[in-house]
mmCIF file of C-alpha atoms in Angstrom:
data_model
loop_
_atom_site.group_PDB
_atom_site.id
_atom_site.type_symbol
_atom_site.label_atom_id
_atom_site.label_comp_id
_atom_site.label_asym_id
_atom_site.label_seq_id
_atom_site.Cartn_x
_atom_site.Cartn_y
_atom_site.Cartn_z
ATOM 1 C CA MET A 1 40.946 -15.627 -2.719
ATOM 2 C CA ALA A 2 41.798 -11.935 -2.647
ATOM 3 C CA GLU A 3 39.698 -9.166 -1.214
ATOM 4 C CA ALA A 4 37.984 -7.080 -3.871
ATOM 5 C CA PHE A 5 38.272 -3.322 -4.215
ATOM 6 C CA GLU A 6 36.056 -0.840 -5.973
ATOM 7 C CA VAL A 7 38.069 1.259 -8.416
ATOM 8 C CA GLY A 8 37.365 4.697 -9.790
ATOM 9 C CA THR A 9 36.998 6.437 -6.452
ATOM 10 C CA ALA A 10 39.539 8.633 -4.653
ATOM 11 C CA ALA A 11 40.196 5.911 -2.141
ATOM 12 C CA ARG A 12 40.171 2.182 -2.632
ATOM 13 C CA VAL A 13 36.952 1.202 -0.912
ATOM 14 C CA PRO A 14 36.766 -2.380 0.260
ATOM 15 C CA LEU A 15 33.605 -4.140 -0.912
ATOM 16 C CA HIS A 16 34.186 -7.022 1.495
ATOM 17 C CA GLY A 17 33.857 -9.305 -1.474
ATOM 18 C CA THR A 18 35.859 -12.113 -2.958
ATOM 19 C CA VAL A 19 37.401 -12.671 -6.359
ATOM 20 C CA ARG A 20 35.957 -15.875 -7.742
ATOM 21 C CA ASP A 21 36.891 -17.785 -10.838
ATOM 22 C CA GLN A 22 33.892 -18.654 -12.936
ATOM 23 C CA ALA A 23 33.344 -22.345 -13.420
ATOM 24 C CA ASP A 24 32.883 -21.927 -17.168
ATOM 25 C CA GLY A 25 36.382 -20.508 -17.464
ATOM 26 C CA SER A 26 35.266 -17.041 -18.540
ATOM 27 C CA GLY A 27 37.601 -15.328 -16.090
ATOM 28 C CA PRO A 28 37.494 -14.158 -12.497
ATOM 29 C CA VAL A 29 34.640 -12.056 -11.241
ATOM 30 C CA THR A 30 34.475 -10.064 -8.004
ATOM 31 C CA VAL A 31 31.405 -11.011 -6.012
ATOM 32 C CA PRO A 32 30.639 -8.535 -3.205
ATOM 33 C CA GLU A 33 29.554 -10.024 0.108
ATOM 34 C CA PHE A 34 25.782 -10.207 0.231
ATOM 35 C CA SER A 35 22.934 -11.691 2.175
ATOM 36 C CA ILE A 36 20.351 -13.728 0.246
ATOM 37 C CA ILE A 37 17.604 -12.412 2.548
ATOM 38 C CA PRO A 38 18.181 -8.734 3.497
ATOM 39 C CA VAL A 39 17.432 -9.081 7.216
ATOM 40 C CA ARG A 40 17.166 -5.314 7.717
ATOM 41 C CA GLY A 41 14.135 -5.277 5.419
ATOM 42 C CA LEU A 42 12.185 -7.850 7.455
ATOM 43 C CA PRO A 43 10.811 -5.320 10.010
ATOM 44 C CA ILE A 44 9.433 -3.221 7.113
ATOM 45 C CA VAL A 45 7.726 -6.317 5.688
ATOM 46 C CA ALA A 46 6.339 -7.158 9.152
ATOM 47 C CA VAL A 47 4.913 -3.615 9.534
ATOM 48 C CA LEU A 48 3.263 -3.748 6.095
ATOM 49 C CA VAL A 49 1.758 -7.204 6.714
ATOM 50 C CA ALA A 50 0.498 -6.089 10.142
ATOM 51 C CA GLY A 51 -1.027 -2.996 8.501
ATOM 52 C CA LEU A 52 -2.732 -5.171 5.886
ATOM 53 C CA VAL A 53 -4.174 -7.488 8.548
ATOM 54 C CA ALA A 54 -5.321 -4.453 10.578
ATOM 55 C CA ALA A 55 -7.003 -2.920 7.510
ATOM 56 C CA ILE A 56 -8.844 -6.193 6.818
ATOM 57 C CA ALA A 57 -9.819 -6.759 10.457
ATOM 58 C CA SER A 58 -11.044 -3.179 10.948
ATOM 59 C CA ASN A 59 -12.920 -3.088 7.607
ATOM 60 C CA SER A 60 -11.180 0.208 6.907
ATOM 61 C CA LEU A 61 -12.157 1.245 3.396
ATOM 62 C CA TRP A 62 -9.307 3.772 3.272
ATOM 63 C CA GLY A 63 -6.797 1.181 4.550
ATOM 64 C CA LEU A 64 -7.900 -1.407 2.010
ATOM 65 C CA THR A 65 -7.866 1.133 -0.822
ATOM 66 C CA PHE A 66 -4.405 2.318 0.260
ATOM 67 C CA PHE A 67 -2.901 -1.186 0.342
ATOM 68 C CA HIS A 68 -4.576 -2.195 -2.910
ATOM 69 C CA VAL A 69 -3.674 0.942 -4.891
ATOM 70 C CA ALA A 70 -0.189 1.454 -3.412
ATOM 71 C CA GLY A 71 0.693 -2.245 -3.670
ATOM 72 C CA GLY A 72 -0.762 -2.641 -7.162
ATOM 73 C CA GLY A 73 0.887 0.543 -8.438
ATOM 74 C CA LEU A 74 4.302 -0.480 -7.164
ATOM 75 C CA TRP A 75 3.925 -4.093 -8.318
ATOM 76 C CA THR A 76 2.984 -2.937 -11.826
ATOM 77 C CA SER A 77 5.682 -0.271 -12.000
ATOM 78 C CA ILE A 78 8.469 -2.538 -10.757
ATOM 79 C CA ASP A 79 7.469 -5.357 -13.134
ATOM 80 C CA LEU A 80 7.383 -3.005 -16.113
ATOM 81 C CA PHE A 81 10.567 -1.185 -15.121
ATOM 82 C CA VAL A 82 12.552 -4.376 -14.498
ATOM 83 C CA GLY A 83 11.293 -6.152 -17.598
ATOM 84 C CA LEU A 84 11.406 -3.302 -20.083
ATOM 85 C CA ALA A 85 14.087 -0.899 -18.747
ATOM 86 C CA ILE A 86 16.484 -2.697 -16.379
ATOM 87 C CA GLY A 87 16.468 -5.960 -18.352
ATOM 88 C CA PRO A 88 17.821 -4.616 -21.667
ATOM 89 C CA ILE A 89 20.400 -2.468 -19.810
ATOM 90 C CA LEU A 90 21.546 -5.448 -17.758
ATOM 91 C CA GLY A 91 22.028 -7.514 -20.877
ATOM 92 C CA ARG A 92 24.591 -4.986 -22.188
ATOM 93 C CA LEU A 93 26.652 -4.697 -19.002
ATOM 94 C CA SER A 94 29.930 -6.467 -18.401
ATOM 95 C CA VAL A 95 29.826 -9.683 -16.352
ATOM 96 C CA GLN A 96 31.419 -7.823 -13.432
ATOM 97 C CA ALA A 97 28.871 -4.982 -13.508
ATOM 98 C CA ARG A 98 26.010 -7.448 -13.911
ATOM 99 C CA THR A 99 27.236 -9.451 -10.934
ATOM 100 C CA GLU A 100 27.506 -6.379 -8.715
ATOM 101 C CA PHE A 101 24.037 -5.219 -9.740
ATOM 102 C CA THR A 102 22.557 -8.672 -9.250
ATOM 103 C CA VAL A 103 23.844 -9.259 -5.718
ATOM 104 C CA ARG A 104 22.510 -5.882 -4.601
ATOM 105 C CA PHE A 105 19.211 -5.982 -6.495
ATOM 106 C CA MET A 106 17.927 -9.561 -6.363
ATOM 107 C CA PRO A 107 17.892 -9.992 -2.536
ATOM 108 C CA LYS A 108 15.714 -6.889 -2.255
ATOM 109 C CA MET A 109 13.307 -8.333 -4.836
ATOM 110 C CA ILE A 110 12.914 -11.459 -2.677
ATOM 111 C CA LEU A 111 11.343 -9.298 0.031
ATOM 112 C CA ILE A 112 9.673 -6.586 -2.040
ATOM 113 C CA MET A 113 7.689 -8.588 -4.604
ATOM 114 C CA PRO A 114 5.889 -11.149 -2.369
ATOM 115 C CA THR A 115 5.019 -8.313 0.039
ATOM 116 C CA LEU A 116 3.535 -6.179 -2.748
ATOM 117 C CA VAL A 117 1.625 -9.139 -4.206
ATOM 118 C CA ALA A 118 0.157 -10.042 -0.791
ATOM 119 C CA MET A 119 -0.806 -6.401 -0.175
ATOM 120 C CA THR A 120 -2.444 -5.947 -3.571
ATOM 121 C CA LEU A 121 -4.373 -9.205 -3.732
ATOM 122 C CA GLY A 122 -5.353 -9.413 -0.050
ATOM 123 C CA ALA A 123 -6.604 -5.822 0.107
ATOM 124 C CA GLY A 124 -8.113 -6.012 -3.403
ATOM 125 C CA PHE A 125 -10.219 -9.070 -2.594
ATOM 126 C CA GLN A 126 -11.566 -7.475 0.592
ATOM 127 C CA LEU A 127 -12.182 -4.146 -1.132
ATOM 128 C CA ALA A 128 -14.150 -5.828 -3.913
ATOM 129 C CA ARG A 129 -16.159 -7.752 -1.305
ATOM 130 C CA HIS A 130 -17.034 -4.553 0.578
ATOM 131 C CA LEU A 131 -18.018 -2.743 -2.612
ATOM 132 C CA GLY A 132 -20.114 -5.693 -3.777
ATOM 133 C CA ASN A 133 -17.967 -6.209 -6.875
ATOM 134 C CA LEU A 134 -17.315 -9.878 -6.118
ATOM 135 C CA ASN A 135 -20.955 -10.862 -6.471
ATOM 136 C CA ALA A 136 -21.996 -12.510 -9.709
ATOM 137 C CA THR A 137 -24.789 -9.921 -9.975
ATOM 138 C CA TYR A 138 -22.223 -7.111 -10.349
ATOM 139 C CA PRO A 139 -22.774 -5.703 -13.886
ATOM 140 C CA HIS A 140 -19.069 -5.908 -14.810
ATOM 141 C CA HIS A 141 -18.438 -9.285 -13.212
ATOM 142 C CA ASN A 142 -16.893 -10.673 -16.401
ATOM 143 C CA TRP A 143 -14.220 -7.981 -16.324
ATOM 144 C CA LEU A 144 -13.377 -8.956 -12.781
ATOM 145 C CA VAL A 145 -13.129 -12.629 -13.750
ATOM 146 C CA ALA A 146 -10.790 -11.595 -16.588
ATOM 147 C CA SER A 147 -8.576 -9.868 -14.021
ATOM 148 C CA TYR A 148 -8.560 -13.079 -11.908
ATOM 149 C CA VAL A 149 -7.369 -15.040 -14.928
ATOM 150 C CA ILE A 150 -4.600 -12.513 -15.655
ATOM 151 C CA VAL A 151 -3.464 -12.493 -12.020
ATOM 152 C CA GLY A 152 -3.622 -16.300 -11.983
ATOM 153 C CA ILE A 153 -1.329 -16.574 -15.010
ATOM 154 C CA MET A 154 1.034 -14.001 -13.492
ATOM 155 C CA THR A 155 1.081 -15.976 -10.234
ATOM 156 C CA VAL A 156 2.063 -19.189 -11.999
ATOM 157 C CA ILE A 157 4.800 -17.387 -13.965
ATOM 158 C CA ALA A 158 6.105 -15.487 -10.926
ATOM 159 C CA LEU A 159 6.122 -18.416 -8.501
ATOM 160 C CA GLY A 160 6.876 -21.153 -11.011
ATOM 161 C CA LEU A 161 9.667 -19.465 -12.974
ATOM 162 C CA LEU A 162 10.680 -16.015 -11.753
ATOM 163 C CA GLU A 163 11.213 -16.635 -8.043
ATOM 164 C CA PRO A 164 13.038 -19.983 -8.467
ATOM 165 C CA ALA A 165 15.385 -18.313 -10.998
ATOM 166 C CA ASN A 166 15.981 -15.401 -8.631
ATOM 167 C CA LEU A 167 16.943 -17.696 -5.741
ATOM 168 C CA ALA A 168 19.049 -19.994 -7.913
ATOM 169 C CA VAL A 169 21.106 -17.006 -9.172
ATOM 170 C CA LEU A 170 21.825 -15.834 -5.629
ATOM 171 C CA PHE A 171 22.892 -19.281 -4.448
ATOM 172 C CA GLU A 172 25.054 -19.690 -7.559
ATOM 173 C CA LEU A 173 26.805 -16.407 -6.741
ATOM 174 C CA LYS A 174 27.521 -17.687 -3.221
ATOM 175 C CA LYS A 175 29.612 -20.538 -4.639
ATOM 176 C CA PRO A 176 33.420 -20.313 -4.614
ATOM 177 C CA ARG A 177 33.326 -20.688 -8.429
ATOM 178 C CA PRO A 178 30.030 -19.288 -9.802
ATOM 179 C CA ASN A 179 29.025 -20.598 -13.214
ATOM 180 C CA GLY A 180 28.677 -17.494 -15.410
ATOM 181 C CA ALA A 181 26.802 -19.281 -18.194
ATOM 182 C CA ARG A 182 24.271 -20.676 -15.728
ATOM 183 C CA ILE A 183 23.791 -17.260 -14.106
ATOM 184 C CA GLY A 184 23.253 -15.773 -17.567
ATOM 185 C CA ARG A 185 20.593 -18.395 -18.393
ATOM 186 C CA LEU A 186 18.793 -17.921 -15.076
ATOM 187 C CA MET A 187 18.941 -14.122 -15.321
ATOM 188 C CA ARG A 188 17.374 -14.318 -18.784
ATOM 189 C CA VAL A 189 14.504 -16.353 -17.291
ATOM 190 C CA PHE A 190 14.139 -13.705 -14.576
ATOM 191 C CA ILE A 191 14.175 -10.744 -16.954
ATOM 192 C CA TYR A 192 11.886 -12.324 -19.590
ATOM 193 C CA THR A 193 9.319 -13.458 -17.025
ATOM 194 C CA ALA A 194 9.419 -10.014 -15.357
ATOM 195 C CA GLY A 195 8.799 -8.519 -18.826
ATOM 196 C CA ILE A 196 5.885 -10.887 -19.549
ATOM 197 C CA THR A 197 4.235 -10.196 -16.200
ATOM 198 C CA GLY A 198 4.893 -6.472 -16.761
ATOM 199 C CA ILE A 199 3.047 -6.552 -20.074
ATOM 200 C CA MET A 200 0.208 -8.541 -18.457
ATOM 201 C CA GLN A 201 0.069 -5.848 -15.792
ATOM 202 C CA ILE A 202 -0.936 -3.366 -18.494
ATOM 203 C CA ALA A 203 -4.044 -5.490 -19.110
ATOM 204 C CA THR A 204 -4.744 -5.418 -15.360
ATOM 205 C CA ILE A 205 -4.433 -1.606 -15.334
ATOM 206 C CA VAL A 206 -6.898 -1.381 -18.242
ATOM 207 C CA ILE A 207 -9.427 -3.570 -16.393
ATOM 208 C CA MET A 208 -8.978 -1.883 -12.998
ATOM 209 C CA THR A 209 -9.247 1.672 -14.350
ATOM 210 C CA PHE A 210 -12.334 0.605 -16.354
ATOM 211 C CA LEU A 211 -13.978 -0.832 -13.217
ATOM 212 C CA ALA A 212 -13.009 2.155 -11.064
ATOM 213 C CA SER A 213 -14.605 4.560 -13.564
ATOM 214 C CA ARG A 214 -17.965 2.738 -13.680
ATOM 215 C CA MET B 1 26.739 -14.867 -24.816
ATOM 216 C CA ASN B 2 24.519 -17.882 -24.646
ATOM 217 C CA GLY B 3 26.983 -20.100 -26.338
ATOM 218 C CA ARG B 4 24.919 -20.467 -29.507
ATOM 219 C CA GLY B 5 25.970 -17.453 -31.457
ATOM 220 C CA GLY B 6 29.395 -18.696 -32.387
ATOM 221 C CA ASP B 7 30.823 -18.542 -28.869
ATOM 222 C CA ALA B 8 32.411 -21.643 -27.471
ATOM 223 C CA LEU B 9 30.065 -23.709 -25.344
ATOM 224 C CA PRO B 10 31.012 -23.489 -21.674
ATOM 225 C CA GLU B 11 32.324 -26.648 -20.154
ATOM 226 C CA LEU B 12 29.633 -28.621 -18.335
ATOM 227 C CA ASP B 13 30.234 -28.893 -14.623
ATOM 228 C CA GLU B 14 29.155 -31.634 -12.234
ATOM 229 C CA ALA B 15 25.772 -29.977 -11.559
ATOM 230 C CA ASP B 16 25.010 -29.699 -15.302
ATOM 231 C CA ARG B 17 25.761 -33.389 -15.839
ATOM 232 C CA ARG B 18 23.444 -34.329 -12.944
ATOM 233 C CA GLN B 19 20.376 -32.582 -14.440
ATOM 234 C CA ALA B 20 19.389 -35.380 -16.819
ATOM 235 C CA SER B 21 18.990 -37.840 -13.943
ATOM 236 C CA LEU B 22 16.710 -35.566 -11.911
ATOM 237 C CA PRO B 23 12.922 -36.041 -12.002
ATOM 238 C CA PRO B 24 10.780 -33.193 -13.487
ATOM 239 C CA VAL B 25 10.133 -31.695 -10.040
ATOM 240 C CA ALA B 26 9.905 -28.077 -11.234
ATOM 241 C CA ARG B 27 7.406 -28.899 -13.999
ATOM 242 C CA LEU B 28 5.249 -31.043 -11.686
ATOM 243 C CA ALA B 29 5.313 -28.356 -8.978
ATOM 244 C CA THR B 30 4.223 -25.762 -11.551
ATOM 245 C CA ALA B 31 1.398 -28.115 -12.637
ATOM 246 C CA THR B 32 0.285 -28.380 -8.999
ATOM 247 C CA LEU B 33 0.388 -24.598 -8.669
ATOM 248 C CA ALA B 34 -1.600 -24.150 -11.892
ATOM 249 C CA SER B 35 -4.306 -26.571 -10.655
ATOM 250 C CA ILE B 36 -4.595 -24.654 -7.382
ATOM 251 C CA VAL B 37 -4.767 -21.296 -9.175
ATOM 252 C CA VAL B 38 -7.468 -22.476 -11.612
ATOM 253 C CA GLY B 39 -9.479 -23.859 -8.679
ATOM 254 C CA GLY B 40 -9.049 -20.567 -6.839
ATOM 255 C CA ILE B 41 -10.199 -18.553 -9.872
ATOM 256 C CA TYR B 42 -13.290 -20.761 -10.196
ATOM 257 C CA MET B 43 -14.198 -20.247 -6.542
ATOM 258 C CA ALA B 44 -13.538 -16.489 -6.587
ATOM 259 C CA SER B 45 -15.548 -16.022 -9.777
ATOM 260 C CA SER B 46 -18.557 -17.836 -8.279
ATOM 261 C CA TYR B 47 -18.461 -15.834 -5.033
ATOM 262 C CA GLY B 48 -21.932 -15.199 -3.619
ATOM 263 C CA ARG B 49 -23.536 -17.846 -5.833
ATOM 264 C CA THR B 50 -24.499 -21.415 -5.081
ATOM 265 C CA VAL B 51 -22.516 -23.403 -7.611
ATOM 266 C CA THR B 52 -21.237 -26.946 -7.792
ATOM 267 C CA LEU B 53 -17.908 -27.476 -6.038
ATOM 268 C CA VAL B 54 -17.047 -30.530 -8.128
ATOM 269 C CA PRO B 55 -14.627 -28.723 -10.519
ATOM 270 C CA PRO B 56 -12.470 -27.209 -7.729
ATOM 271 C CA LEU B 57 -12.669 -30.480 -5.807
ATOM 272 C CA VAL B 58 -11.299 -32.347 -8.834
ATOM 273 C CA LEU B 59 -8.574 -29.725 -9.259
ATOM 274 C CA VAL B 60 -7.560 -30.032 -5.585
ATOM 275 C CA ALA B 61 -7.449 -33.827 -5.950
ATOM 276 C CA VAL B 62 -5.287 -33.516 -9.087
ATOM 277 C CA ALA B 63 -2.991 -31.000 -7.354
ATOM 278 C CA ALA B 64 -2.637 -33.270 -4.296
ATOM 279 C CA ALA B 65 -1.904 -36.312 -6.461
ATOM 280 C CA VAL B 66 0.718 -34.496 -8.555
ATOM 281 C CA LEU B 67 2.336 -33.117 -5.397
ATOM 282 C CA ALA B 68 2.446 -36.598 -3.827
ATOM 283 C CA VAL B 69 4.040 -38.037 -6.990
ATOM 284 C CA ASN B 70 6.506 -35.140 -7.014
ATOM 285 C CA VAL B 71 7.586 -35.685 -3.394
ATOM 286 C CA THR B 72 7.918 -39.424 -4.006
ATOM 287 C CA LEU B 73 10.045 -38.938 -7.139
ATOM 288 C CA LEU B 74 12.301 -36.453 -5.372
ATOM 289 C CA ALA B 75 12.667 -38.651 -2.276
ATOM 290 C CA ARG B 76 14.039 -41.429 -4.494
ATOM 291 C CA VAL B 77 16.925 -39.274 -5.760
ATOM 292 C CA ASN B 78 20.219 -40.254 -4.148
ATOM 293 C CA GLU B 79 22.668 -37.792 -5.723
ATOM 294 C CA PHE B 80 21.217 -34.489 -4.540
ATOM 295 C CA ALA B 81 22.245 -31.507 -2.393
ATOM 296 C CA TRP B 82 19.790 -32.340 0.365
ATOM 297 C CA ASP B 83 21.380 -29.874 2.825
ATOM 298 C CA SER B 84 20.706 -26.944 0.461
ATOM 299 C CA PHE B 85 17.256 -28.324 -0.330
ATOM 300 C CA PHE B 86 16.181 -28.513 3.322
ATOM 301 C CA GLN B 87 17.726 -25.122 4.110
ATOM 302 C CA VAL B 88 15.772 -23.318 1.371
ATOM 303 C CA THR B 89 12.595 -25.400 1.736
ATOM 304 C CA GLY B 90 12.524 -24.841 5.508
ATOM 305 C CA TRP B 91 12.707 -21.045 5.294
ATOM 306 C CA ALA B 92 10.338 -20.917 2.330
ATOM 307 C CA LEU B 93 7.893 -23.141 4.231
ATOM 308 C CA LEU B 94 7.941 -20.636 7.082
ATOM 309 C CA ALA B 95 7.285 -17.703 4.723
ATOM 310 C CA TYR B 96 4.555 -19.431 2.703
ATOM 311 C CA CYS B 97 2.829 -20.766 5.834
ATOM 312 C CA ALA B 98 2.642 -17.119 7.000
ATOM 313 C CA ILE B 99 1.139 -16.060 3.637
ATOM 314 C CA ALA B 100 -1.316 -18.989 3.681
ATOM 315 C CA GLY B 101 -2.165 -18.130 7.295
ATOM 316 C CA ILE B 102 -3.089 -14.555 6.340
ATOM 317 C CA LEU B 103 -5.318 -15.817 3.515
ATOM 318 C CA GLU B 104 -6.946 -18.355 5.848
ATOM 319 C CA PHE B 105 -7.592 -15.531 8.318
ATOM 320 C CA VAL B 106 -9.324 -13.554 5.551
ATOM 321 C CA PHE B 107 -11.534 -16.512 4.574
ATOM 322 C CA ILE B 108 -12.541 -17.192 8.194
ATOM 323 C CA TYR B 109 -13.054 -13.477 8.853
ATOM 324 C CA ASP B 110 -15.355 -13.274 5.805
ATOM 325 C CA ARG B 111 -17.446 -16.144 7.240
ATOM 326 C CA THR B 112 -16.872 -18.312 4.184
ATOM 327 C CA PRO B 113 -19.345 -21.244 4.140
ATOM 328 C CA ALA B 114 -17.887 -24.411 5.672
ATOM 329 C CA ASN B 115 -17.716 -26.541 2.510
ATOM 330 C CA GLN B 116 -15.975 -23.757 0.565
ATOM 331 C CA LEU B 117 -13.678 -23.031 3.518
ATOM 332 C CA TRP B 118 -12.502 -26.646 3.653
ATOM 333 C CA LEU B 119 -11.742 -26.585 -0.052
ATOM 334 C CA LEU B 120 -9.900 -23.257 0.180
ATOM 335 C CA THR B 121 -7.942 -24.519 3.204
ATOM 336 C CA ALA B 122 -6.900 -27.603 1.261
ATOM 337 C CA MET B 123 -5.733 -25.353 -1.595
ATOM 338 C CA LEU B 124 -3.731 -23.204 0.818
ATOM 339 C CA VAL B 125 -2.067 -26.252 2.401
ATOM 340 C CA LEU B 126 -1.067 -27.579 -1.028
ATOM 341 C CA PHE B 127 0.181 -24.099 -2.010
ATOM 342 C CA ALA B 128 2.223 -23.743 1.204
ATOM 343 C CA VAL B 129 3.940 -27.097 0.583
ATOM 344 C CA ASP B 130 4.302 -26.924 -3.215
ATOM 345 C CA ILE B 131 6.101 -23.561 -3.529
ATOM 346 C CA PRO B 132 8.789 -24.298 -0.899
ATOM 347 C CA LEU B 133 9.373 -27.669 -2.602
ATOM 348 C CA LEU B 134 9.819 -25.890 -5.936
ATOM 349 C CA LEU B 135 12.151 -23.244 -4.496
ATOM 350 C CA GLY B 136 14.228 -25.801 -2.578
ATOM 351 C CA PHE B 137 14.606 -27.967 -5.675
ATOM 352 C CA SER B 138 15.424 -24.995 -7.939
ATOM 353 C CA VAL B 139 18.348 -24.066 -5.705
ATOM 354 C CA ALA B 140 19.567 -27.537 -4.697
ATOM 355 C CA ARG B 141 19.652 -28.902 -8.266
ATOM 356 C CA TRP B 142 22.637 -26.629 -9.006
ATOM 357 C CA GLN B 143 24.464 -27.071 -5.693
ATOM 358 C CA PRO B 144 27.446 -29.363 -5.134
ATOM 359 C CA ILE B 145 26.731 -32.614 -3.324
ATOM 360 C CA HIS B 146 28.445 -32.994 0.050
ATOM 361 C CA ARG B 147 29.117 -36.670 0.488
ATOM 362 C CA ALA B 148 29.829 -38.227 3.873
ATOM 363 C CA ASP B 149 33.426 -39.068 2.957
ATOM 364 C CA ASP B 150 34.201 -35.526 1.630
ATOM 365 C CA SER B 151 35.448 -34.256 4.999
ATOM 366 C CA ALA B 152 37.973 -37.048 5.164
ATOM 367 C CA THR B 153 39.247 -36.751 1.587
ATOM 368 C CA MET B 154 39.166 -32.996 0.916
ATOM 369 C CA PRO B 155 41.996 -31.805 3.208
ATOM 370 C CA THR B 156 44.287 -34.533 1.892
ATOM 371 C CA ALA B 157 43.531 -33.623 -1.710
ATOM 372 C CA GLN B 158 44.086 -29.908 -1.062
ATOM 373 C CA SER B 159 47.289 -30.329 0.855
ATOM 374 C CA GLY B 160 48.567 -32.645 -1.818
#
């Protein structure tokens, strides 16, 4: 295995990667060295989770609103952006470019998305409880139940399809001979499910903005 | 690109050929997850009301039964990358136990009535076991199997 180099720059910059033949015979692909879990991001996750727990424990209305709105906004934006903007672009890239993007992008998603989901749902539930929106006597209770159903479907899609595909792609890329066809199939699952959850997020935005304006 | 539009189909590797013999672990794990989510939606939507807990209880029982069947089916598989499975499942178990722990903290902090709390705790336990199982399987199903005699045969084959 040869060391890979990034071309197109003034100097040849080592990527600390390896050239790997694809198992489906579609030619060699340079896979940069990568970590499946970006360890440097773990302290950020720990700080955010600690902040969420502190906001819940202190009954801070500002803290809960911050975590719910910031988390929900980012969750929605990332889902929509990945599904509707990144996805179609990725599909048109060369295998090499797709591989380089994937090994840098997907590990970050493993940390970012569960953190945002925990922030949004944890803070949202507490916020609704404080505001009295959870009670069945709340005039727009049916809208809230509709949002539960949407989030429930998104949870099943994200945990049942999207996250397993994400992890499987990364482990496939760690192999000496990654299977390009398999990576393509799994990436399609990832992109399509991100797109579906992104579109469902629009329904959540409609419901949440409706409830916030009442 | 997907091998159906006139492109040649990629050659199946050892992991592809193994798929047909594997039990439907991913589908069963998703069914367990769906049962837990539906039960959770029912309980959240009836917050602050006195309602029957029979529907979520049935859903928890179904989820537990499907999960037990899933674990049993997977445990009976011989040709499987168990090292990869336990590596991923172990770390995922740690992460999802932390998530379930935070949710449990919220339920206790909110002084959830005891009967509802037990049901929610059961859902969280099932959730914290089911997702790591699904993630571990999703990775390990595509990984090469390291057999006990590989270490003895590999160097000889390579040097030859």
